Coordinates of C-alpha atoms in Angstrom, one line a residue:
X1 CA -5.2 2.6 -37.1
X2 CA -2.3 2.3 -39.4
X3 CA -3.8 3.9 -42.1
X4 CA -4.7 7.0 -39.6
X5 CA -1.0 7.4 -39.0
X6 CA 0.7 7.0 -42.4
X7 CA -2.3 10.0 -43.3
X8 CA -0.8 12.2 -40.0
X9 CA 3.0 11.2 -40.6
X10 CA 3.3 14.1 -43.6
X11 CA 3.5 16.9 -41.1
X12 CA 7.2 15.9 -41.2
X13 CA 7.6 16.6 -44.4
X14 CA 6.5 20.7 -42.8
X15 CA 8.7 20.5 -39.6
X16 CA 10.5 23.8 -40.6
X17 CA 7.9 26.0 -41.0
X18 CA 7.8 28.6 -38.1
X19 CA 4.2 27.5 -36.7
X20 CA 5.6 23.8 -36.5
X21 CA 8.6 25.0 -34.8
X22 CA 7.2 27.2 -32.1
X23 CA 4.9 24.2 -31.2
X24 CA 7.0 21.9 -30.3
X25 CA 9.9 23.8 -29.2
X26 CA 7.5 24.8 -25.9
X27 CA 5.7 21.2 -26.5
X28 CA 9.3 18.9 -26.6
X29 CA 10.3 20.1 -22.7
X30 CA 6.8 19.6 -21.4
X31 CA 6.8 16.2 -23.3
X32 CA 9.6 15.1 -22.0
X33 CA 9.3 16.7 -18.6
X34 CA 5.9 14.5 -18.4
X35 CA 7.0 11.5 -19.9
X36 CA 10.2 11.5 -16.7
X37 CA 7.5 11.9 -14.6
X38 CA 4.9 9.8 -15.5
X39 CA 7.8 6.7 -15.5
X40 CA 9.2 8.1 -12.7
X41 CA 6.0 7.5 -10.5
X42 CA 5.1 4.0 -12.7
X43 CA 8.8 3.0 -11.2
X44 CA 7.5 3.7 -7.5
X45 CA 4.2 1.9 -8.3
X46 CA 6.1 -1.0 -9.2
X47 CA 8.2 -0.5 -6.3
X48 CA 5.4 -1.2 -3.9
X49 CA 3.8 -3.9 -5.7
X50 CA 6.8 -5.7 -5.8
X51 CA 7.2 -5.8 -1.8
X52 CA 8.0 -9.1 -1.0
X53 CA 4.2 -9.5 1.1
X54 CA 1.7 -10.2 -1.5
X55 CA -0.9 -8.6 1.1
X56 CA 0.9 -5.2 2.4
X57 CA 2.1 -4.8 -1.5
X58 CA -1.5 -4.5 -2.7
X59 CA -2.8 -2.6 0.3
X60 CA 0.3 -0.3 -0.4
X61 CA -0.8 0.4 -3.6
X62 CA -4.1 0.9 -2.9
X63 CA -3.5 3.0 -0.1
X64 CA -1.3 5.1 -2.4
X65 CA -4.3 5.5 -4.9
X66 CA -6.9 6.1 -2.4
X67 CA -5.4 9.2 -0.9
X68 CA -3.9 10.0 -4.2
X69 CA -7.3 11.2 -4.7
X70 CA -7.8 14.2 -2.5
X71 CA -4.3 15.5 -3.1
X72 CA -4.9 15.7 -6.6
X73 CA -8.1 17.5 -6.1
X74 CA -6.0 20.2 -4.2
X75 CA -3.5 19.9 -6.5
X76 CA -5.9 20.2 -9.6
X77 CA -8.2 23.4 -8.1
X78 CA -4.4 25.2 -8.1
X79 CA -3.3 24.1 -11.0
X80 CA -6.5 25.0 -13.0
X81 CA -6.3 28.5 -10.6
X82 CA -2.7 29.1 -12.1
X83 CA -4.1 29.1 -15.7
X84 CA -5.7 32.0 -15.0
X85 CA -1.8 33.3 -14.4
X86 CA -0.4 31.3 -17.3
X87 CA -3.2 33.0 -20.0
X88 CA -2.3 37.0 -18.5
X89 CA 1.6 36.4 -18.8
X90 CA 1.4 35.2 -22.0
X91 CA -1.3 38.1 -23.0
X92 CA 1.1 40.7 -21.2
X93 CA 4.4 39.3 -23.1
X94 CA 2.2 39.6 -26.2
X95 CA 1.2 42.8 -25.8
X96 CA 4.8 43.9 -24.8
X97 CA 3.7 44.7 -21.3
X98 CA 6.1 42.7 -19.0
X99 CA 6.3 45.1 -16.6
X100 CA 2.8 43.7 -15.1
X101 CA 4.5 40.1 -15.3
X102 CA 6.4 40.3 -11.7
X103 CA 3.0 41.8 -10.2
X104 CA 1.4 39.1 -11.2
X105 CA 3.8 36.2 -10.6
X106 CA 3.2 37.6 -6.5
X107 CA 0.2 37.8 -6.4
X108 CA -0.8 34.4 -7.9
X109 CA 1.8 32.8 -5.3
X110 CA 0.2 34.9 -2.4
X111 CA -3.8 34.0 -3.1
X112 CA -2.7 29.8 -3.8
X113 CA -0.9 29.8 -0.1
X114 CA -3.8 32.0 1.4
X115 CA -7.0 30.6 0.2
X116 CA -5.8 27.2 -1.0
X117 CA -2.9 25.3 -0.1
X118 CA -2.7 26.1 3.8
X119 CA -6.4 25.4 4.3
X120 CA -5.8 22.1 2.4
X121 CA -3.2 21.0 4.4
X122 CA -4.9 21.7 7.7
X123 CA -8.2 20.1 7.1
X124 CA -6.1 17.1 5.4
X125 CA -4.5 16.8 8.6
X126 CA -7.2 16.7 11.1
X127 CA -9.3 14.4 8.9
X128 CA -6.8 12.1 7.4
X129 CA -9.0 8.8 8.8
X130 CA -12.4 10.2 8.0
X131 CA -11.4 11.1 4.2
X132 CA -9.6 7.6 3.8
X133 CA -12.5 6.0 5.3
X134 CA -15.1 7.8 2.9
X135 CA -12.8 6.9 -0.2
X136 CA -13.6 3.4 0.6
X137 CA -10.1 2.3 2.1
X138 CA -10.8 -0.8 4.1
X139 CA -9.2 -0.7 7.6
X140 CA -5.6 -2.6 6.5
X141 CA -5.5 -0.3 3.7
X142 CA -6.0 3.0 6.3
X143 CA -3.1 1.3 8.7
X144 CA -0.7 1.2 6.0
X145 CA -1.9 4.2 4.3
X146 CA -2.4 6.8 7.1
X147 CA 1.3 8.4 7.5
X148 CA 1.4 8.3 3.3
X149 CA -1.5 10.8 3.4
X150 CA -0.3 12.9 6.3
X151 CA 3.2 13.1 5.1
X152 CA 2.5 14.3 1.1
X153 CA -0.1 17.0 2.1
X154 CA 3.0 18.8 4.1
X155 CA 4.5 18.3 0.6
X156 CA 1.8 20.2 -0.7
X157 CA 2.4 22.8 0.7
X158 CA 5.7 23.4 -1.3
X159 CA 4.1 21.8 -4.3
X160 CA 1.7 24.7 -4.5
X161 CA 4.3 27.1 -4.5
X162 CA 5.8 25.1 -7.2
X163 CA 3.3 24.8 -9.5
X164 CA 2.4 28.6 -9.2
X165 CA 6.1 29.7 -10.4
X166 CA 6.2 26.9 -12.8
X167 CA 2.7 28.3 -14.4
X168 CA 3.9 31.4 -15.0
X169 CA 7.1 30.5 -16.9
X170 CA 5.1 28.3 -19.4
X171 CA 3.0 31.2 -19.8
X172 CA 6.2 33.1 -20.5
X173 CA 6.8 30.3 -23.7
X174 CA 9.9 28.7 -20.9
X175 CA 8.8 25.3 -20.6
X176 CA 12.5 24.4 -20.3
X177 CA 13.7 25.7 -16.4
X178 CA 10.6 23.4 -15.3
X179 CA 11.2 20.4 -17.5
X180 CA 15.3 20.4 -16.0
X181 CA 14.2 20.9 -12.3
X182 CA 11.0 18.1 -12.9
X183 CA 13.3 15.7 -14.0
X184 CA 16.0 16.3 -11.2
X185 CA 13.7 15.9 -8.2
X186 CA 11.6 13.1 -9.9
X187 CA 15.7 11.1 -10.4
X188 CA 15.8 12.5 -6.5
X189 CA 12.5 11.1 -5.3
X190 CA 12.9 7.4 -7.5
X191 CA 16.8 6.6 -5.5
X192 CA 14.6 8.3 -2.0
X193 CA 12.1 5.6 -2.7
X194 CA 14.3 2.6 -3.4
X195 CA 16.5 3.7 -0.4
X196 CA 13.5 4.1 1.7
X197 CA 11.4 2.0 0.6
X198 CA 13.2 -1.3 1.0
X199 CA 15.7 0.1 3.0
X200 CA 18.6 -0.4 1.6
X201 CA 22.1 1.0 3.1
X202 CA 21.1 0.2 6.5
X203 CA 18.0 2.6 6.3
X204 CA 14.9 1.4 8.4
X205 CA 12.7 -0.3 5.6
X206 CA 9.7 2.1 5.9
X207 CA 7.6 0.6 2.6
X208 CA 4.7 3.4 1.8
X209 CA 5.5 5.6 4.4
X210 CA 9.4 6.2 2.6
X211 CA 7.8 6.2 -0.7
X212 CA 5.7 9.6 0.8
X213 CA 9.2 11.0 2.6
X214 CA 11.0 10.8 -0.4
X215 CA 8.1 12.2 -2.1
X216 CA 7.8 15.4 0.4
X217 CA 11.7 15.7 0.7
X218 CA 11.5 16.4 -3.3
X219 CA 9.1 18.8 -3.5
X220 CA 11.0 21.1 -0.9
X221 CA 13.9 20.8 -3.1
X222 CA 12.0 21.7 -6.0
X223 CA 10.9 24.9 -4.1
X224 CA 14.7 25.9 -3.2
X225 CA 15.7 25.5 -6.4
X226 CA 12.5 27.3 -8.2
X227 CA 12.7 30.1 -5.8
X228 CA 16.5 30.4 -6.0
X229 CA 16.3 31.3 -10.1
X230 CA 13.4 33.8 -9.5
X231 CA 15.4 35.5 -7.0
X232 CA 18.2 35.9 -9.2
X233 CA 16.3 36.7 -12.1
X234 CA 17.9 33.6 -14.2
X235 CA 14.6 32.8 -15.3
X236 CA 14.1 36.1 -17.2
X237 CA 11.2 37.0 -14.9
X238 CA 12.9 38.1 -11.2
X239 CA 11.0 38.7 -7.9
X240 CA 12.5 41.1 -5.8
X241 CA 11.1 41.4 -2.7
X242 CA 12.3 44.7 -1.3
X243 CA 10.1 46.3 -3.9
X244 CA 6.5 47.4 -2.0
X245 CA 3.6 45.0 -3.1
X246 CA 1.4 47.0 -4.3
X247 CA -2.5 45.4 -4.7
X248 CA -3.9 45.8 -8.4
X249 CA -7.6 45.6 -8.5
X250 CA -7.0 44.5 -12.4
X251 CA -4.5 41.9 -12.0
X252 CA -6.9 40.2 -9.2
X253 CA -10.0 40.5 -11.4
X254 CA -8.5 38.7 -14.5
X255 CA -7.0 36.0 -12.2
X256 CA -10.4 35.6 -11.0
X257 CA -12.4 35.4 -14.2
X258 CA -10.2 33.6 -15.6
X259 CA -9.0 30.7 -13.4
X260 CA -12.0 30.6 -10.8
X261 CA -13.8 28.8 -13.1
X262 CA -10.8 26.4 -14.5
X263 CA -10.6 25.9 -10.2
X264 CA -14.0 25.0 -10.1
X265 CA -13.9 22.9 -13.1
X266 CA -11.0 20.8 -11.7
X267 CA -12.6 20.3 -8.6
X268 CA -16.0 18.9 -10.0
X269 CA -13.3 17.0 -12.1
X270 CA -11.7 15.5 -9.1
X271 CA -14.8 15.0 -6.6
X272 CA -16.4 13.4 -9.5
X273 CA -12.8 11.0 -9.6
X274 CA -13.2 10.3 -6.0
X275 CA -17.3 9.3 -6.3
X276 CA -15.7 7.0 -9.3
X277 CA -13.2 6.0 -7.3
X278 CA -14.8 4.9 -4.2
X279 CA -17.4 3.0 -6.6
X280 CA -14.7 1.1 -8.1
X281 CA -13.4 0.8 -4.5
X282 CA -16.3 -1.5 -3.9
X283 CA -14.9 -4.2 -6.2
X284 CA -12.4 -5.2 -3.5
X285 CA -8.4 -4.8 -2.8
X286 CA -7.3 -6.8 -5.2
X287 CA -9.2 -5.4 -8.1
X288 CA -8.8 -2.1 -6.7
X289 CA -5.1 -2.5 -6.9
X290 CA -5.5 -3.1 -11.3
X291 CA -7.9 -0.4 -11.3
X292 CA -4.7 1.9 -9.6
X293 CA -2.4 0.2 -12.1
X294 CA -4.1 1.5 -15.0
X295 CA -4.5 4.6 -13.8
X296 CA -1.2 5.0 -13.4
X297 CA -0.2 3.6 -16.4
X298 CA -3.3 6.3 -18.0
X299 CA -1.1 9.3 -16.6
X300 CA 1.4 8.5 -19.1
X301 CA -0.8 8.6 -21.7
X302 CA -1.7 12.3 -20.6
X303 CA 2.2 13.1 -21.3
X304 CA 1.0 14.0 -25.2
X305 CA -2.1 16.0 -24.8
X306 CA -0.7 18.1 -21.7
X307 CA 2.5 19.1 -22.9
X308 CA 1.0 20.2 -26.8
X309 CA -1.9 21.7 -24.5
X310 CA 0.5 23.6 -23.0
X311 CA 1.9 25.1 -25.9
X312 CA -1.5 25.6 -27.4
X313 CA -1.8 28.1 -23.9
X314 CA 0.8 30.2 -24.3
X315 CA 1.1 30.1 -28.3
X316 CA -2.9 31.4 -28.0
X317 CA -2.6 33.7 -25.6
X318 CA 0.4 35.4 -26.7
X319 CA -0.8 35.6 -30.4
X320 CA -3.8 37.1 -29.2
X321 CA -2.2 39.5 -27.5
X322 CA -0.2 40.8 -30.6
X323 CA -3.6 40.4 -32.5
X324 CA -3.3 37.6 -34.9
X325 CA -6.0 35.1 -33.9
X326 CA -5.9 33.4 -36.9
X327 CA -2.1 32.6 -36.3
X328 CA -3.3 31.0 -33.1
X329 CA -5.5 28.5 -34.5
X330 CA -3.1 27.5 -37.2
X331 CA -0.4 27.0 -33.8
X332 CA -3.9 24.7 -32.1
X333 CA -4.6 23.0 -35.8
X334 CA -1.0 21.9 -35.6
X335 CA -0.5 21.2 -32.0
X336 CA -3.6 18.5 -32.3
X337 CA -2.2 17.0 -35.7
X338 CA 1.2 16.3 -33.9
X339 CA -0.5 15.2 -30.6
X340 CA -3.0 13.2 -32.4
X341 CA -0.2 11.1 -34.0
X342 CA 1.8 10.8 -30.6
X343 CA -1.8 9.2 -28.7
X344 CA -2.4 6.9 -31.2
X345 CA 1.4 5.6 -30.8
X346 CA 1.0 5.2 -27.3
X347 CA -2.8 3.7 -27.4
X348 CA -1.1 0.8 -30.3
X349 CA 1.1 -0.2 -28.1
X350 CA -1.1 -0.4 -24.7
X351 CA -3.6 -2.3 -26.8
X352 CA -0.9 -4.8 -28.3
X353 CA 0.7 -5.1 -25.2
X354 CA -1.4 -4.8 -22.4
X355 CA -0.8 -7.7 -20.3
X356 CA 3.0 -7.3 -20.9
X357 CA 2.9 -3.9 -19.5
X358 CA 0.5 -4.7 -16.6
X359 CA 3.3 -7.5 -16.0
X360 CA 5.9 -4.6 -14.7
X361 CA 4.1 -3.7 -11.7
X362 CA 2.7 -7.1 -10.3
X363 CA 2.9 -10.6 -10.9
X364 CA -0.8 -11.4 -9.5
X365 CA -2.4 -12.7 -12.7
X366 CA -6.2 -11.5 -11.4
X367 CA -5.0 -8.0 -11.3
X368 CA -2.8 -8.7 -15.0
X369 CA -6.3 -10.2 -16.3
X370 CA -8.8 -7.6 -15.2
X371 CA -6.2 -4.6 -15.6
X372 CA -5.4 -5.6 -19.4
X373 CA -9.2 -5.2 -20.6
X374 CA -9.1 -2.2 -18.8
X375 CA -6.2 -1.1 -20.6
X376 CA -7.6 -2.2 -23.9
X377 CA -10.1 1.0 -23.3
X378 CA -7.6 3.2 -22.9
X379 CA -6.0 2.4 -25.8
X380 CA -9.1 3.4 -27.8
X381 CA -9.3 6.8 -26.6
X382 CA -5.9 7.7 -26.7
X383 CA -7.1 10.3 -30.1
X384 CA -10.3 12.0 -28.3
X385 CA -8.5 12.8 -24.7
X386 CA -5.2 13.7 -26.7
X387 CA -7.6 16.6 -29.0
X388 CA -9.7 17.3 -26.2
X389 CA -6.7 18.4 -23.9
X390 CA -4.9 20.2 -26.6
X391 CA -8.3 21.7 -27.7
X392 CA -9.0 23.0 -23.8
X393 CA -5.3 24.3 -23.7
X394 CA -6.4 26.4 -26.2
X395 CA -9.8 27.8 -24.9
X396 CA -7.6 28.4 -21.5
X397 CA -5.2 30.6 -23.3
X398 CA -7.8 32.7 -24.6
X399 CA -9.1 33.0 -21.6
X400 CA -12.0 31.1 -22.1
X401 CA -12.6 28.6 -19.2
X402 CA -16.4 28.8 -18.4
X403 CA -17.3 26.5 -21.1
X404 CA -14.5 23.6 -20.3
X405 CA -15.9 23.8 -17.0
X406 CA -19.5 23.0 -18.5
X407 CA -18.5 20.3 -20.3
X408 CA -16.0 18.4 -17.7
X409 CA -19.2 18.6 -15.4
X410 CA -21.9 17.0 -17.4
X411 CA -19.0 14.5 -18.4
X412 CA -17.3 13.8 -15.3
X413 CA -20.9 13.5 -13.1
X414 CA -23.2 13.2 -15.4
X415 CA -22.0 10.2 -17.7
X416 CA -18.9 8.9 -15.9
X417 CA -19.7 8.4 -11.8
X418 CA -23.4 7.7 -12.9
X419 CA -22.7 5.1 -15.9
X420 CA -19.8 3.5 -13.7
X421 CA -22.1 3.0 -10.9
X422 CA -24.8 1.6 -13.1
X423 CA -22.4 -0.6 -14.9
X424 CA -21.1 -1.8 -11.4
X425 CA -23.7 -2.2 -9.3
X426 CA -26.4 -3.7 -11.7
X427 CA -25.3 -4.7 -14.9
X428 CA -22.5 -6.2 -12.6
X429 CA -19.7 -5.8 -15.6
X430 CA -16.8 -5.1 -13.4
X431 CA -13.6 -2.7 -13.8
X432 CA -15.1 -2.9 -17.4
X433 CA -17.6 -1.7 -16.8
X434 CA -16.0 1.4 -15.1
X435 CA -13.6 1.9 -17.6
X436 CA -16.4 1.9 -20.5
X437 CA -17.9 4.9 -18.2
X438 CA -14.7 6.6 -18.7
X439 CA -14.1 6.4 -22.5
X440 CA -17.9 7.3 -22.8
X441 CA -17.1 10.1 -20.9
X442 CA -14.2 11.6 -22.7
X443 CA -15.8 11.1 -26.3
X444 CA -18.3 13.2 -24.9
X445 CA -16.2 16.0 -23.7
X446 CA -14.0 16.0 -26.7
X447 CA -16.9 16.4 -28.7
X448 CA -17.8 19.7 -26.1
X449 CA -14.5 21.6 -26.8
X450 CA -14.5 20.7 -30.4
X451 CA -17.7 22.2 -31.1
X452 CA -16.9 25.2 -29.1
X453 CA -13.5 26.0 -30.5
X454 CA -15.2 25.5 -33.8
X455 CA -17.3 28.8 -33.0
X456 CA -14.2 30.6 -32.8
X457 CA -15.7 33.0 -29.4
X458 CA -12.1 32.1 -27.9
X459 CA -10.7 34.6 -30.1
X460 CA -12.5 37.7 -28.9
X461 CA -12.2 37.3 -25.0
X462 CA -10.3 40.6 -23.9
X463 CA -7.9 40.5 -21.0
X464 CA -7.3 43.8 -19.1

């Protein structure tokens, strides 16, 4: 492994040339911007799992991981809908048509609210129980867990309008305005939790349930503040509102075609998380909560691949857009060398020091032992999930989402629930077990994109 990174380290010795510099001036604020994040929610996780009750601290974090779940999957179907905005900015700013850029910016915010976020939060509402109760959540977990659930869908709600805005500013190449309001609300939500929390100052220690009101209470300021720059037009893209929304039949079409299929990829992606989930669920609370641990922990490993995917998005679909596909896969060839050297970083250290890290978030020496195997896997596959994001960042710039889609189906349902389940329930091998179904599962779909990118179709998808 230290051979692979001496190999990789000589893209320093290019870190001036203008393809190297585009990438990682987009990639450095998303990097960063993840990174915060992905601490900043590992801080809260070791928040609740350091509650002085032994019992409510690991039924608070699985509670937190159990309805985790079906936010993400609302979170992921408009996140995967907002590539399809990301991809016709940064076509429109390629072809020097920005005029169709504030069309688009309303009516990618108007179809999330419509057809996904509000109908989200209603159903998540009347069958909070029913959806904790299918995820496996055992009846102390549900008690705890109930008001978390409740309480973060109404932060949905803002979160949607959040993630649409942010969308189309990195499609725009402005990963920056995101990163700096991320990082304030995620500083904002970390003192909310300890305050809440614990309950210090004289606030009523609320334990999960403060952790999801400081949570909510940051997402709505992330919205203000979001909403405020696009109103003034300090973003370089400005709403105004007392302009006549006019439908365009074109606009809606390449939305469509373009993200409806990233939307139904990411919902395969997380119904198929929530069938693996509520198998591992089966193992019990306890090793339920190491499973959660290591996810959590895996979310920072994504840091890499997302924010150089990112930059592989808007670097391909601008390019395009001016013509020049070969200049977009030189800016993807060097997006995965630099990511590629980042994930194996991260997967030395979480190999090296596995039980060390599991050590931050609980002191339970089952969940340490059975989490720091798990972790071990992770480790592994740091290189194939970093390539295969970066790769599918790519494909989603051009446009092309059918085939991601494809292959994060047969991976996510076809080798990761069914091999966990098998691994589980007859070979009896354990979180091992599941976590071997997920490394299986992301060699598999690394080797997908590869081989599709490696056609080069991507570079002749036309966008309208």
């Amino acid at each position: 492994m230290l051979d692979l990174i001496k190999k990789r380290i000589n893209f320093t010795r290019n870190i001036n040339d203008p393809i190297t510099k585009d990438v990682v001036n987009i990639a450095w604020p998303v990097l960063l911007e993840s990174l915060l994040g992905s601490l900043f929610s590992m801080v809260d996780m070791i928040m609740l799992g350091r509650i002085s009750n032994n019992f409510v601290a690991a039924a608070s974090v699985a509670a937190v991981g159990i309805t985790n779940q079906p936010l993400f999957i609302g979170l992921a179907i408009v996140q995967a809908l907002n590539i399809g905005g990301t991809a016709m900015v940064a076509r429109y700013i390629g072809r020097k048509e920005e005029g169709k850029v504030e069309t688009t910016v309303k009516h990618i915010v108007l179809i999330n609210l419509s057809f996904l976020v509000v109908p989200l939060f209603i159903l998540a509402q009347i069958y909070a129980v029913d959806i904790m109760r299918f995820m496996g959540a055992e009846p102390e977990t549900i008690n705890i867990g109930i008001w978390y659930f409740r309480i973060i869908m109404f932060g949905f709600l803002f979160q949607g309008v959040n993630n649409s805005l942010f969308a189309v500013l990195r499609g725009a190449g402005d990963t920056k305005t995101p990163m700096k309001i991320n990082i304030k609300v995620n500083a904002l939500n970390v003192v909310g939790n300890a305050l809440l929390i614990y309950g210090f100052f004289g606030l009523p220690a609320l334990g999960v349930t403060g952790a999801a009101i400081s949570t909510c209470f940051s997402q709505i300021v992330a919205t203000f503040m979001i909403g405020n720059l696009f109103l003034r037009g300090k973003t370089g893209i400005r709403i105004d509102f007392k302009k006549k929304f006019k439908y365009d039949k074109e606009i809606v079409k390449n939305f469509i075609r373009i993200g409806v299929p990233s939307s139904i990829e990411m919902l395969i992606l997380r119904v198929g998380i929530m069938l693996f989930t509520k198998t591992v669920a089966t193992l019990g609370t306890v090793i339920y909560a190491a499973h959660q641990i290591c996810l959590n922990i895996l979310s920072l490993s994504f840091t890499t691949g997302q924010s150089f995917s990112i930059a592989a998005a808007s670097l391909t679909g601008r390019t395009l857009g001016e013509g020049d596909p070969s200049r977009a896969e030189a800016y993807v060839s060097k997006a995965r060398q630099i990511g590629s050297i980042l994930a194996t970083l991260i997967g030395v250290v979480f190999f090296l020091f596995a039980p060390q890290v599991l050590g931050l978030y609980t002191k339970d020496q089952v969940i340490i032992k059975s989490g720091a195997e798990a972790l071990k896997i992770v480790a592994i596959m740091q290189p194939f999930q970093s390539s295969a994001f970066i790769i599918v960042g790519s494909l989603r710039g051009a446009g092309d989402t059918t085939f991601p889609m494809l292959s994060t189906g047969i991976g996510i349902l076809g080798i990761r629930v069914i091999l966990a389940y098998t691994f589980i329930n007859i070979f009896n091998m354990g979180l091992m077990g599941a976590w071997i179904a997920v490394f299986l599962d992301q060699v598999f779909r690394w080797a997908m994109v590869y081989w599709r990118f490696k056609t080069g179709k991507w570079k002749h998808i036309k966008i309208k």
